[in-house]
PDB file of C-alpha atoms in Angstrom:
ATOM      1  CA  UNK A1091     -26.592  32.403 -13.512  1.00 23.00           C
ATOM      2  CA  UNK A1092     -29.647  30.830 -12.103  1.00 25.00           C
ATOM      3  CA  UNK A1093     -30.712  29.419  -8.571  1.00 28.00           C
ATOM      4  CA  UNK A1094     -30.944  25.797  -8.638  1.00 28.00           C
ATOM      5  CA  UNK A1095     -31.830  25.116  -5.448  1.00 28.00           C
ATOM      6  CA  UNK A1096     -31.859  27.321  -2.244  1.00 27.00           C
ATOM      7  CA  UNK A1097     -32.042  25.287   1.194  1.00 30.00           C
ATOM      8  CA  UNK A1098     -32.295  26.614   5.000  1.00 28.00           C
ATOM      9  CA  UNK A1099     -28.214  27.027   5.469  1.00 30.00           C
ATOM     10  CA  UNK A1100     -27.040  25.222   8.888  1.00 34.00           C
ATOM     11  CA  UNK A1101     -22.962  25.314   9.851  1.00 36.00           C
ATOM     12  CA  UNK A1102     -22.398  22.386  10.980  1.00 35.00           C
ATOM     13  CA  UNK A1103     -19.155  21.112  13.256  1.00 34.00           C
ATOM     14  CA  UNK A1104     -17.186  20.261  10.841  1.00 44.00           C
ATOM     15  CA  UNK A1105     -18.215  21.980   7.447  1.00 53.00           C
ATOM     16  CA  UNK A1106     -21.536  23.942   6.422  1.00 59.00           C
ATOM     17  CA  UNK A1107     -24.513  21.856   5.512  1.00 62.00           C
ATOM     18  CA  UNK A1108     -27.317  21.608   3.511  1.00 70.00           C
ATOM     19  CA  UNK A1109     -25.774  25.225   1.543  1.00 82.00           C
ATOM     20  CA  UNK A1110     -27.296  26.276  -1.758  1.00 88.00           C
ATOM     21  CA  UNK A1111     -26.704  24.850  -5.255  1.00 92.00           C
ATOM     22  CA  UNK A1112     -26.352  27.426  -8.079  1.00 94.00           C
ATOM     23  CA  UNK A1113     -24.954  27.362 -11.486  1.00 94.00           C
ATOM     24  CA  UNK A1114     -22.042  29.405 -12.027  1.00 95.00           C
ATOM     25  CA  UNK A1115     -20.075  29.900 -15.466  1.00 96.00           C
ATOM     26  CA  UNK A1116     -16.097  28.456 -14.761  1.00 95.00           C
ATOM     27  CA  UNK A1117     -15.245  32.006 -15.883  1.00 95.00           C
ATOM     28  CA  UNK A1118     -16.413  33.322 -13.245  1.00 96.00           C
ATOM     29  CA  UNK A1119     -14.558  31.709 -10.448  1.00 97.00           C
ATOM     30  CA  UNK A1120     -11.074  31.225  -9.431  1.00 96.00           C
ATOM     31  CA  UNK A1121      -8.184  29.731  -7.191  1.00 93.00           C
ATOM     32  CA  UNK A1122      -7.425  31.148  -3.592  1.00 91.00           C
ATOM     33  CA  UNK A1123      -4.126  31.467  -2.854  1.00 87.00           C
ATOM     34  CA  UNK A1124      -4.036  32.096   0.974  1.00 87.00           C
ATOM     35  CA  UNK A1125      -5.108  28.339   1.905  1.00 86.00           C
ATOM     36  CA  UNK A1126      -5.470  24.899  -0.209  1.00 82.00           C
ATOM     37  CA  UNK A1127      -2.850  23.446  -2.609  1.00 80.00           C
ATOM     38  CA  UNK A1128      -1.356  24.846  -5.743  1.00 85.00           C
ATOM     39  CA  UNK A1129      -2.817  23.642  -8.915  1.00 89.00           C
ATOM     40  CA  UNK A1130      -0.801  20.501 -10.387  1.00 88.00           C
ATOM     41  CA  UNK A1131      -1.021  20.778 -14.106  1.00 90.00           C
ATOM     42  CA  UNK A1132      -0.456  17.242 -14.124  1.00 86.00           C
ATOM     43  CA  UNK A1133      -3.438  16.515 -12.010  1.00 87.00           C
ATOM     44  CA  UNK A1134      -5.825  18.600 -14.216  1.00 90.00           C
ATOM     45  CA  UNK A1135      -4.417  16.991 -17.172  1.00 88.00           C
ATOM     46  CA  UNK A1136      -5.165  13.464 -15.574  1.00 84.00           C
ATOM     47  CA  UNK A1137      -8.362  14.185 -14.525  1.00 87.00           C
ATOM     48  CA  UNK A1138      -9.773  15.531 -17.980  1.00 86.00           C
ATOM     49  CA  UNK A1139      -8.501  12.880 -19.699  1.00 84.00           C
ATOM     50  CA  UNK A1140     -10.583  10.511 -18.106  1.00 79.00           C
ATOM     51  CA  UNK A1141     -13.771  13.638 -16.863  1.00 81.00           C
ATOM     52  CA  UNK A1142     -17.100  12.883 -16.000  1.00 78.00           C
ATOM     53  CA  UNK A1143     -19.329  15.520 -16.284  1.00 74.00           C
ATOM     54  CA  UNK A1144     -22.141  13.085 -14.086  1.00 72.00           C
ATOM     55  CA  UNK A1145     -18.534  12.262 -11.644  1.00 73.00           C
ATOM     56  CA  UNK A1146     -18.062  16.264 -11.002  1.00 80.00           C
ATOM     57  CA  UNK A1147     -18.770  15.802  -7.443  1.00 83.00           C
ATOM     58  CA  UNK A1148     -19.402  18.546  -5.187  1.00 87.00           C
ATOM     59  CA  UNK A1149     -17.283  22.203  -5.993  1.00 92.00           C
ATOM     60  CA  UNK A1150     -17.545  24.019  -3.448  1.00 94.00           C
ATOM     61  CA  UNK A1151     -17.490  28.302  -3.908  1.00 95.00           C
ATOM     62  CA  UNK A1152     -17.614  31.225  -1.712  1.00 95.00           C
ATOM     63  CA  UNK A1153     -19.086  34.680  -3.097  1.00 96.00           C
ATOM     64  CA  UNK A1154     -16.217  37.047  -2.195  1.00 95.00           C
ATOM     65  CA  UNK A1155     -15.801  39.407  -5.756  1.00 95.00           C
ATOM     66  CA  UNK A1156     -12.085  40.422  -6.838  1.00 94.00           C
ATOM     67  CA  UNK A1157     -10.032  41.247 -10.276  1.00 93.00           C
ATOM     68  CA  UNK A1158      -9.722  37.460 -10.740  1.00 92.00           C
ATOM     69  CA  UNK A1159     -13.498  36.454 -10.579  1.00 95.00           C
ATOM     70  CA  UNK A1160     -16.960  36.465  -8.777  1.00 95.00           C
ATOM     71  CA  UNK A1161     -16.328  33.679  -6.928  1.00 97.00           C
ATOM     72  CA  UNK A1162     -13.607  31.952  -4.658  1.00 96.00           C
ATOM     73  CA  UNK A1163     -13.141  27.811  -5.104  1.00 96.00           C
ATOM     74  CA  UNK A1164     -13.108  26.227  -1.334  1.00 93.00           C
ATOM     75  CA  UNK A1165     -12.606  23.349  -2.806  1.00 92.00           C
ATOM     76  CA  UNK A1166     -12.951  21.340  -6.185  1.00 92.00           C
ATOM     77  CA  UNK A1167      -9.882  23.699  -8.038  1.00 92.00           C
ATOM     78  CA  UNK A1168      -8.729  20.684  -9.888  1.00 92.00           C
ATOM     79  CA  UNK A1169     -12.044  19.376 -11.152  1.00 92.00           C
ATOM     80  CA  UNK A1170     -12.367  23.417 -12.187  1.00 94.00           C
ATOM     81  CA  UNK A1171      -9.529  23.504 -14.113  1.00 94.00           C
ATOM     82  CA  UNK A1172     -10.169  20.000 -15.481  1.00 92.00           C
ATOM     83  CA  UNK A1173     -13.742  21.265 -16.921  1.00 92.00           C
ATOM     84  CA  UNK A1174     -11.857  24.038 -18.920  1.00 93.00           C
ATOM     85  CA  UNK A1175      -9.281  22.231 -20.187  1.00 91.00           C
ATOM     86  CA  UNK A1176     -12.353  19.779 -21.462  1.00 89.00           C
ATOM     87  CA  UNK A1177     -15.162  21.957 -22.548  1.00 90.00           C
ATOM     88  CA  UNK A1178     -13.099  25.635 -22.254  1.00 92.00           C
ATOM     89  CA  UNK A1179     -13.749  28.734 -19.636  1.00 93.00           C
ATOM     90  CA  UNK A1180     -17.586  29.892 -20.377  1.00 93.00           C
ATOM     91  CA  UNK A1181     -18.992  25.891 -19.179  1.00 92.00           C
ATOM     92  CA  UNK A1182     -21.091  26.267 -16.620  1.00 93.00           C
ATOM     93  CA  UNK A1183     -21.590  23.699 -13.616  1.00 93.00           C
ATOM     94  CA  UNK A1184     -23.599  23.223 -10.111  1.00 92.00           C
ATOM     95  CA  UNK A1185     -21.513  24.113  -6.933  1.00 94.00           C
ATOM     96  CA  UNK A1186     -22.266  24.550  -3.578  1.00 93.00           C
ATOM     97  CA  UNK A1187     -22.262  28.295  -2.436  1.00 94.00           C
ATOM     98  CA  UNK A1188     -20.986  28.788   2.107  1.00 93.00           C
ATOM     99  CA  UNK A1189     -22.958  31.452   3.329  1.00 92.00           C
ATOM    100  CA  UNK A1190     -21.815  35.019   3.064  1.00 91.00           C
ATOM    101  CA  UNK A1191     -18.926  36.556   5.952  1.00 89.00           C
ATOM    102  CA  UNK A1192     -16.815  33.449   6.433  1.00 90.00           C
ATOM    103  CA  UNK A1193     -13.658  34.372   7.257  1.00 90.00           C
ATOM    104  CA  UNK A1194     -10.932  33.274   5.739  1.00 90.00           C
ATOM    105  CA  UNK A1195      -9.891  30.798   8.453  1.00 87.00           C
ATOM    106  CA  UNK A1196     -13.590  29.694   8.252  1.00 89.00           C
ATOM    107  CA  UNK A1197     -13.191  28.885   4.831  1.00 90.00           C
ATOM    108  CA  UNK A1198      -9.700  27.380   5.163  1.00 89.00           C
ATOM    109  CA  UNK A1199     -10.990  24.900   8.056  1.00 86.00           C
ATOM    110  CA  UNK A1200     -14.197  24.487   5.462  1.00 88.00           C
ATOM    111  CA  UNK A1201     -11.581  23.107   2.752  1.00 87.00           C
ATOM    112  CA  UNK A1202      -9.550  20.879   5.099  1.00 84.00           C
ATOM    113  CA  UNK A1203     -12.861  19.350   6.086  1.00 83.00           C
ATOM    114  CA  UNK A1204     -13.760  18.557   2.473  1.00 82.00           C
ATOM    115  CA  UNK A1205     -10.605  17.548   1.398  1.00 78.00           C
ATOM    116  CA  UNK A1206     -10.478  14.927   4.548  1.00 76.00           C
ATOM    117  CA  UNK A1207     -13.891  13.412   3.148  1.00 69.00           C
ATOM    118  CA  UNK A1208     -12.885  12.693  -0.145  1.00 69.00           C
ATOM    119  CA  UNK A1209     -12.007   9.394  -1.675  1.00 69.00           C
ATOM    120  CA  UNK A1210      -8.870   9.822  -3.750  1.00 71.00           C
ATOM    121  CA  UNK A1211      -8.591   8.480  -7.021  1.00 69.00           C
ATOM    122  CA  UNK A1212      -7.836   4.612  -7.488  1.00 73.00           C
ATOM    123  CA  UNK A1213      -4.533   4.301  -9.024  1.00 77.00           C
ATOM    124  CA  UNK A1214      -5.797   2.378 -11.624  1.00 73.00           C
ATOM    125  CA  UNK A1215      -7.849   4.910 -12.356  1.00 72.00           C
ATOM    126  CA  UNK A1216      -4.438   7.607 -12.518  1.00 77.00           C
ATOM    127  CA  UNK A1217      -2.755   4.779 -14.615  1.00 81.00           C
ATOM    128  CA  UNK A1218      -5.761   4.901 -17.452  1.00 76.00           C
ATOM    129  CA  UNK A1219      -5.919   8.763 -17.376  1.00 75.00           C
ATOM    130  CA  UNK A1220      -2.039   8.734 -18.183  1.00 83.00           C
ATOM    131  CA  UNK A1221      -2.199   6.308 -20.701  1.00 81.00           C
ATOM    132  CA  UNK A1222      -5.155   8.695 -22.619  1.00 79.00           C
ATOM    133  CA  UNK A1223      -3.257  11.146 -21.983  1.00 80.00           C
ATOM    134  CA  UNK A1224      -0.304   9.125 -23.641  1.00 84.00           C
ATOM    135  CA  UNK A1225       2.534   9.096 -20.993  1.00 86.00           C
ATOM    136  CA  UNK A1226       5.654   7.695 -21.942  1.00 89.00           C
ATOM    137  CA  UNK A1227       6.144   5.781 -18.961  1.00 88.00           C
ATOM    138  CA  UNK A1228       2.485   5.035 -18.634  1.00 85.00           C
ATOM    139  CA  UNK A1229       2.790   4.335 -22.402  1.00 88.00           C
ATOM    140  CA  UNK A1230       5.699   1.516 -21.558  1.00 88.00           C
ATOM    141  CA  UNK A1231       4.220   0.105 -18.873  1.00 85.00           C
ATOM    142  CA  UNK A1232       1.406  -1.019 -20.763  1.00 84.00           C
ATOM    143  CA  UNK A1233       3.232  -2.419 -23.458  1.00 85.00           C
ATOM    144  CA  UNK A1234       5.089  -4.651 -21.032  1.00 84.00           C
ATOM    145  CA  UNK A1235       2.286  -5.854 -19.167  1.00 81.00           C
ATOM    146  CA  UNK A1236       0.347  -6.341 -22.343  1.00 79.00           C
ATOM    147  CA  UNK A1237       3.377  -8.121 -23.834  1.00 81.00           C
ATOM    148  CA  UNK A1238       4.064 -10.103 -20.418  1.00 78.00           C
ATOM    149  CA  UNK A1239       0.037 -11.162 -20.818  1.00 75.00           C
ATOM    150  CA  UNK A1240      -0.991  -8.949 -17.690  1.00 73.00           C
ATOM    151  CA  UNK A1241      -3.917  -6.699 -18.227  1.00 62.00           C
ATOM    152  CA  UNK A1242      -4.113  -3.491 -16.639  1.00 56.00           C
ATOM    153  CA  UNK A1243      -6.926  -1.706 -18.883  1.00 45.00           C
ATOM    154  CA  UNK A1244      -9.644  -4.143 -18.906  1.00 43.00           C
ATOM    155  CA  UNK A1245      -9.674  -5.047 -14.978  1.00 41.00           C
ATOM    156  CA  UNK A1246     -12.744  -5.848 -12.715  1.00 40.00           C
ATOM    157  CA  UNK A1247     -13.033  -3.272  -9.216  1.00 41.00           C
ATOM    158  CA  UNK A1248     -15.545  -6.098  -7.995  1.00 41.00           C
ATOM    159  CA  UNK A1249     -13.440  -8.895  -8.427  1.00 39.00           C
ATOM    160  CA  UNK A1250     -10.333  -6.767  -7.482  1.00 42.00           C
ATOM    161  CA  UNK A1251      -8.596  -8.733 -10.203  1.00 43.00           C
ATOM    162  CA  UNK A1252      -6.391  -6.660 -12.127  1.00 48.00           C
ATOM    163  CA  UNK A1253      -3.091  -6.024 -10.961  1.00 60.00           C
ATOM    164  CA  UNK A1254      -1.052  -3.958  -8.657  1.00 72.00           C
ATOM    165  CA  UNK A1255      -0.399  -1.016 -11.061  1.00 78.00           C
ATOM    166  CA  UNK A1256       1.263   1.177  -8.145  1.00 77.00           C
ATOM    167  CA  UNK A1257       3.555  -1.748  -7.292  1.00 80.00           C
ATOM    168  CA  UNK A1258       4.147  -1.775 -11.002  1.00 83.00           C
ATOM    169  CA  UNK A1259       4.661   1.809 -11.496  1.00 82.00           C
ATOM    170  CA  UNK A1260       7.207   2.121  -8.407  1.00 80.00           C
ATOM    171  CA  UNK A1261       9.215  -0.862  -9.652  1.00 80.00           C
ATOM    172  CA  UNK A1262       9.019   0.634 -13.090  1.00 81.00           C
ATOM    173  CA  UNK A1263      10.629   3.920 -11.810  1.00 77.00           C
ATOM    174  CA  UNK A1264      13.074   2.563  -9.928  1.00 69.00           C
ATOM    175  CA  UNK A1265      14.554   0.315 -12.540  1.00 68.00           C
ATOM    176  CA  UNK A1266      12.934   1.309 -15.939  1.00 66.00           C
ATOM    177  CA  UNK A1267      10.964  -1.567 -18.195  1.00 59.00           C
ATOM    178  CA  UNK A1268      13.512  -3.760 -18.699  1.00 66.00           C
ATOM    179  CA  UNK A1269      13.684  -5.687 -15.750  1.00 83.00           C
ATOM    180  CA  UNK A1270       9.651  -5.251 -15.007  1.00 86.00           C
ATOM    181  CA  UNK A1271       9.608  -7.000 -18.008  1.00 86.00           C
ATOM    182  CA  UNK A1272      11.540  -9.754 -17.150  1.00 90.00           C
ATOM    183  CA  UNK A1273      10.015  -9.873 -13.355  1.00 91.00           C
ATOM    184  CA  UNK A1274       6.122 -10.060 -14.751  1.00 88.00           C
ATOM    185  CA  UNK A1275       7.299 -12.979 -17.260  1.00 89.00           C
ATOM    186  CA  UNK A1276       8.983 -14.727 -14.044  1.00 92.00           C
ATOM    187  CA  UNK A1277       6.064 -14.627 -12.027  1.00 91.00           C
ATOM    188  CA  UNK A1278       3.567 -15.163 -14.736  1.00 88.00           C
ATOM    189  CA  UNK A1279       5.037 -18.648 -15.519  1.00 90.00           C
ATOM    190  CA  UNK A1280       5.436 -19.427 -11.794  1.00 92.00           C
ATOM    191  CA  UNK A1281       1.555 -19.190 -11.019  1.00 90.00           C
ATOM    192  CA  UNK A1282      -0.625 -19.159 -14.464  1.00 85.00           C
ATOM    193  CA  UNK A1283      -2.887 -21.706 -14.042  1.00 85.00           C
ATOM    194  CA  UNK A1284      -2.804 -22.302 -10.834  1.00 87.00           C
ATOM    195  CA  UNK A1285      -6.098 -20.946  -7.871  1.00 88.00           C
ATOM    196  CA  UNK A1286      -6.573 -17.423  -7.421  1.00 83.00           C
ATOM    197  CA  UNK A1287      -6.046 -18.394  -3.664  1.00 88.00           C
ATOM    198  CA  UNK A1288      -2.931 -19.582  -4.899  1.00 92.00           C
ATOM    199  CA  UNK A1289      -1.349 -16.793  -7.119  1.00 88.00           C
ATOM    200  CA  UNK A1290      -2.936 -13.874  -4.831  1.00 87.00           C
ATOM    201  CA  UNK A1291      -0.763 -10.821  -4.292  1.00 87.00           C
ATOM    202  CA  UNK A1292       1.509 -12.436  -6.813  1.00 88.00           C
ATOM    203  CA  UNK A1293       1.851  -8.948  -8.430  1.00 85.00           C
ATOM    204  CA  UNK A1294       1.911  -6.629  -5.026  1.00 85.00           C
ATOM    205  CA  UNK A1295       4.987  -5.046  -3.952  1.00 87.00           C
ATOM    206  CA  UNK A1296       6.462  -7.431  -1.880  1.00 90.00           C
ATOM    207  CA  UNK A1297       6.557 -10.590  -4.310  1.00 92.00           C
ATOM    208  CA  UNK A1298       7.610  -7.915  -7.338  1.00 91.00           C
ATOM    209  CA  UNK A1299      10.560  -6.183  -5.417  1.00 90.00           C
ATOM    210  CA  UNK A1300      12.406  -9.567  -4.092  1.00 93.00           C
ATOM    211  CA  UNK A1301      11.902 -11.002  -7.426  1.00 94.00           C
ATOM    212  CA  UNK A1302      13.132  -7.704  -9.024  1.00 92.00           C
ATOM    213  CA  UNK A1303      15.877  -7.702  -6.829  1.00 92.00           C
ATOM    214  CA  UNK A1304      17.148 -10.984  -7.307  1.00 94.00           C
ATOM    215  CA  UNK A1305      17.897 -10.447 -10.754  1.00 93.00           C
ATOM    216  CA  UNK A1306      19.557  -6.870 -10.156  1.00 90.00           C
ATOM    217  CA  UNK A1307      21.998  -9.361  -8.077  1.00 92.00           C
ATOM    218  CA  UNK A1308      22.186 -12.431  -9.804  1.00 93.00           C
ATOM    219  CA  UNK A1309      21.276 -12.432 -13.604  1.00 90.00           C
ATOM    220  CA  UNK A1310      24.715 -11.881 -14.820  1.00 91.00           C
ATOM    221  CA  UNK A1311      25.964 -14.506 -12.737  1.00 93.00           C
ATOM    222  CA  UNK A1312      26.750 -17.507 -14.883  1.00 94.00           C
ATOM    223  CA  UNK A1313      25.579 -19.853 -11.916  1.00 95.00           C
ATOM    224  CA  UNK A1314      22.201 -18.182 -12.228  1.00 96.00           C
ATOM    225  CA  UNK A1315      19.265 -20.182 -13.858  1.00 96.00           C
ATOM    226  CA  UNK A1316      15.897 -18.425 -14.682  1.00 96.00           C
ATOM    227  CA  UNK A1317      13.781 -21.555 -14.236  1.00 96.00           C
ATOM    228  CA  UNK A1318      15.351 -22.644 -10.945  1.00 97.00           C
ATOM    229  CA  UNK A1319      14.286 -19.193 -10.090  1.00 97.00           C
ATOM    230  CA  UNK A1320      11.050 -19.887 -11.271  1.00 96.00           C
ATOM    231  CA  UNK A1321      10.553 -23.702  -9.966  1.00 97.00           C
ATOM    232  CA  UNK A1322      11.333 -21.617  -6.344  1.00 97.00           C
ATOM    233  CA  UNK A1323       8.362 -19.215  -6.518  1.00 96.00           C
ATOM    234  CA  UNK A1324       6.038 -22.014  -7.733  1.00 95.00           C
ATOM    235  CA  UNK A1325       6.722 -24.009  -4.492  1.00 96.00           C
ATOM    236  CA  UNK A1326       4.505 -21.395  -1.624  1.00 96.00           C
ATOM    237  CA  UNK A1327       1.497 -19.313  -2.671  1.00 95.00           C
ATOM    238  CA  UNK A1328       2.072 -15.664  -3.238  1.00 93.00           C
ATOM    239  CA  UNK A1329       0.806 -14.737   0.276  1.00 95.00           C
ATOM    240  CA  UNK A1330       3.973 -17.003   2.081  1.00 96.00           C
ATOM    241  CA  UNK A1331       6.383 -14.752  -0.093  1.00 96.00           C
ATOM    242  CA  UNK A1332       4.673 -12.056   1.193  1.00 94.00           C
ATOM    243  CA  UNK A1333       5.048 -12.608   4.576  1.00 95.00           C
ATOM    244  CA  UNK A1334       8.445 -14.225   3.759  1.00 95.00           C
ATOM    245  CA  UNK A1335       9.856 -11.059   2.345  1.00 94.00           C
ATOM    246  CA  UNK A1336       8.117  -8.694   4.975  1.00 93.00           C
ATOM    247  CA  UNK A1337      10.339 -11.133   7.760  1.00 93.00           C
ATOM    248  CA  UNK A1338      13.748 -10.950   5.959  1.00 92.00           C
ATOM    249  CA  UNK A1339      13.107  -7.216   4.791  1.00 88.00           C
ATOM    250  CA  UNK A1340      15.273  -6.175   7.850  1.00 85.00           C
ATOM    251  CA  UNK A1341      18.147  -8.312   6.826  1.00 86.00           C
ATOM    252  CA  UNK A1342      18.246  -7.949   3.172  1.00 86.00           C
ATOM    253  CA  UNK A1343      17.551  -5.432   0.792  1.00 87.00           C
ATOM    254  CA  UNK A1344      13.828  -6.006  -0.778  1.00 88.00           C
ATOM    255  CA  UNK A1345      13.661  -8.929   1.384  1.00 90.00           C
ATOM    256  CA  UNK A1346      15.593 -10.942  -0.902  1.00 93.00           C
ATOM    257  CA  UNK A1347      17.041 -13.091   1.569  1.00 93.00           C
ATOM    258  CA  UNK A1348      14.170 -15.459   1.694  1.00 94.00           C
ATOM    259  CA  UNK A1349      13.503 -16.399  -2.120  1.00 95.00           C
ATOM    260  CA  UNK A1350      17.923 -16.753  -2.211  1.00 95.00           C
ATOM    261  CA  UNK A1351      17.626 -19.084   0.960  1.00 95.00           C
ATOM    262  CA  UNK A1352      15.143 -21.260  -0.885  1.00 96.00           C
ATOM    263  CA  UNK A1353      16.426 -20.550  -4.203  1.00 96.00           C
ATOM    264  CA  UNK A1354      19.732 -22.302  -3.155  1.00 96.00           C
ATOM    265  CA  UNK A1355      18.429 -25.240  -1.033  1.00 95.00           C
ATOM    266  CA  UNK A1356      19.548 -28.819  -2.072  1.00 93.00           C
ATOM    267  CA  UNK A1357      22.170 -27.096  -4.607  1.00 95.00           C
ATOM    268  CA  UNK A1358      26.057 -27.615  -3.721  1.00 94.00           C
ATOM    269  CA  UNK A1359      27.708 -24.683  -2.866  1.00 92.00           C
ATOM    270  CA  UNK A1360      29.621 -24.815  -6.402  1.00 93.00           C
ATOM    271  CA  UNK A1361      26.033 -23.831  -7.403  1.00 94.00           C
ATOM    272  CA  UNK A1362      24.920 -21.800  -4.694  1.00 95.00           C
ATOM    273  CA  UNK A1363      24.465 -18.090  -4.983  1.00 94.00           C
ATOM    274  CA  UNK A1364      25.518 -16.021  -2.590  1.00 89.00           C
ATOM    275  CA  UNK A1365      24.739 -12.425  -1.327  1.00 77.00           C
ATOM    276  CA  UNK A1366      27.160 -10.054   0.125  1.00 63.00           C
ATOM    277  CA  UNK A1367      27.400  -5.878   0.779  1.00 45.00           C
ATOM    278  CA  UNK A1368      30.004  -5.986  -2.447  1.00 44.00           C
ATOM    279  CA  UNK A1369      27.517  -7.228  -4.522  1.00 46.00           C
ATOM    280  CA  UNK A1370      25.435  -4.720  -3.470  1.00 49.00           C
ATOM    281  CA  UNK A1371      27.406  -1.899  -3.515  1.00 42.00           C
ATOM    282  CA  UNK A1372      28.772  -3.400  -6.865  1.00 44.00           C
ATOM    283  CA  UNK A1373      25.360  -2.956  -8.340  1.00 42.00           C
ATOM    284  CA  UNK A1374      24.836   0.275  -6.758  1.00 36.00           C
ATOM    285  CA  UNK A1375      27.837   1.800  -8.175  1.00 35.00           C
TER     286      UNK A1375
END
């Protein structure tokens, strides 16, 4: 192990500064158990799929010597683990070393610190790592959208153009790829083509759910029609659904109650559909 750098140590309010980099073998360290959270094997697994040696970020250590290693992780355990599962247990890596005779509350209020500083990762970013790591659901999910035409991969973070892959996911869960499928082809032919100022938010949680939930209700109702369903979306931007749905949320599930009312405008009431708690609990049951 060699010194990188050694700095003037200064604690500050909130967590110690300016501490001293050193290189330490992965071997060599290991996960507290009194304070922090348990290791997700799930996380680690996410995080080397998609690891970054030069996107390590700052591991944080304490020099307190027991059976289970040289050196206590304050914080960074998942990144740790993620490094040996990538490039195995003698890797070595730069991490911040806290001065000697913390205590251990010291070092637990050093870790919350940390841990409230840290940007978590995008779920985009969650989504790819699954999909390397080859998910089934995450698997799925991208073979609908790519099917359905919606990219999820290949997206821009400057343009914030790629879809709402947590709206996605939760939908997904809830109802499995079936009707996702169905919802992203009802929306995509409702607002391809038209202005981004137009079509955005089209695929955030509150145009997906309604739309979703609408079917769950209605498509096995023979008065039912796909492109009336369709023609109704294609009359407000995505943003009025929004705010539409986030209105009637209290007085139907998912908000539904404002793409039906719309949905069944100008139609007789031999082709109206209509809503009710037996439906619901129909569906439910």
């Amino acid at each position: 192990m060699s010194i990188i750098e050694i700095e003037q140590l200064e604690q500050g309010t909130n967590k110690v500064k300016d501490a001293p980099k050193i290189i330490v073998r992965a071997s060599d360290c290991y996960h507290p158990t009194s304070y922090g959270r348990d290791i997700s094997r799930h996380h680690v697994n996410r995080l080397a799929a998609v690891f970054d040696y030069k996107k390590l970020g700052e591991i944080t250590i304490a020099e307190i010597p027991t059976e289970n290693g040289r050196y206590e992780i304050n914080d960074g355990n998942h990144r740790h683990q993620a490094l040996i599962s990538k490039f195995g247990v003698d890797v070595e890596f730069t991490a911040t070393l806290l001065p000697p005779g913390l205590t251990l509350e010291q070092r637990a209020q050093e870790y919350t610190a940390r841990n409230r500083a840290r940007t978590p990762m995008k779920p985009v970013d969650l989504f790819r790592a699954d999909v390397i790591r080859r998910d089934p659901d995450a698997l799925e999910i991208k073979r609908v959208c790519e099917e359905a035409g919606v990219g999820i991969i290949d997206y821009n973070t400057k343009t914030k153009t790629y879809p709402n892959i947590a709206s996605f996911r939760d939908l997904y869960g809830v109802h499995r790829a079936g009707n996702l499928e169905q919802v992203l082809h009802i929306i995509r032919s409702a607002y391809d083509g038209v202005p981004l100022s137009y079509s955005k938010g089209a695929t955030t949680a509150y145009v997906l759910r309604p739309v979703n939930k609408f079917l769950v209700l209605f498509r096995d109702n023979n008065k039912f029609k796909e492109t009336r369903l369709i023609d109704t979306l294609k009359k407000y931007h995505a943003q009025y659904w929004i705010g539409a749905a986030m209105k009637e949320i209290e007085f139907s599930p998912e908000g539904v109650g404002a793409l039906l009312k719309e949905y069944n405008k100008k139609l007789t009431n031999a082709y109206r559909l209509h809503y009710s708690i037996e439906v619901e609990e129909k569906e439910i049951g």
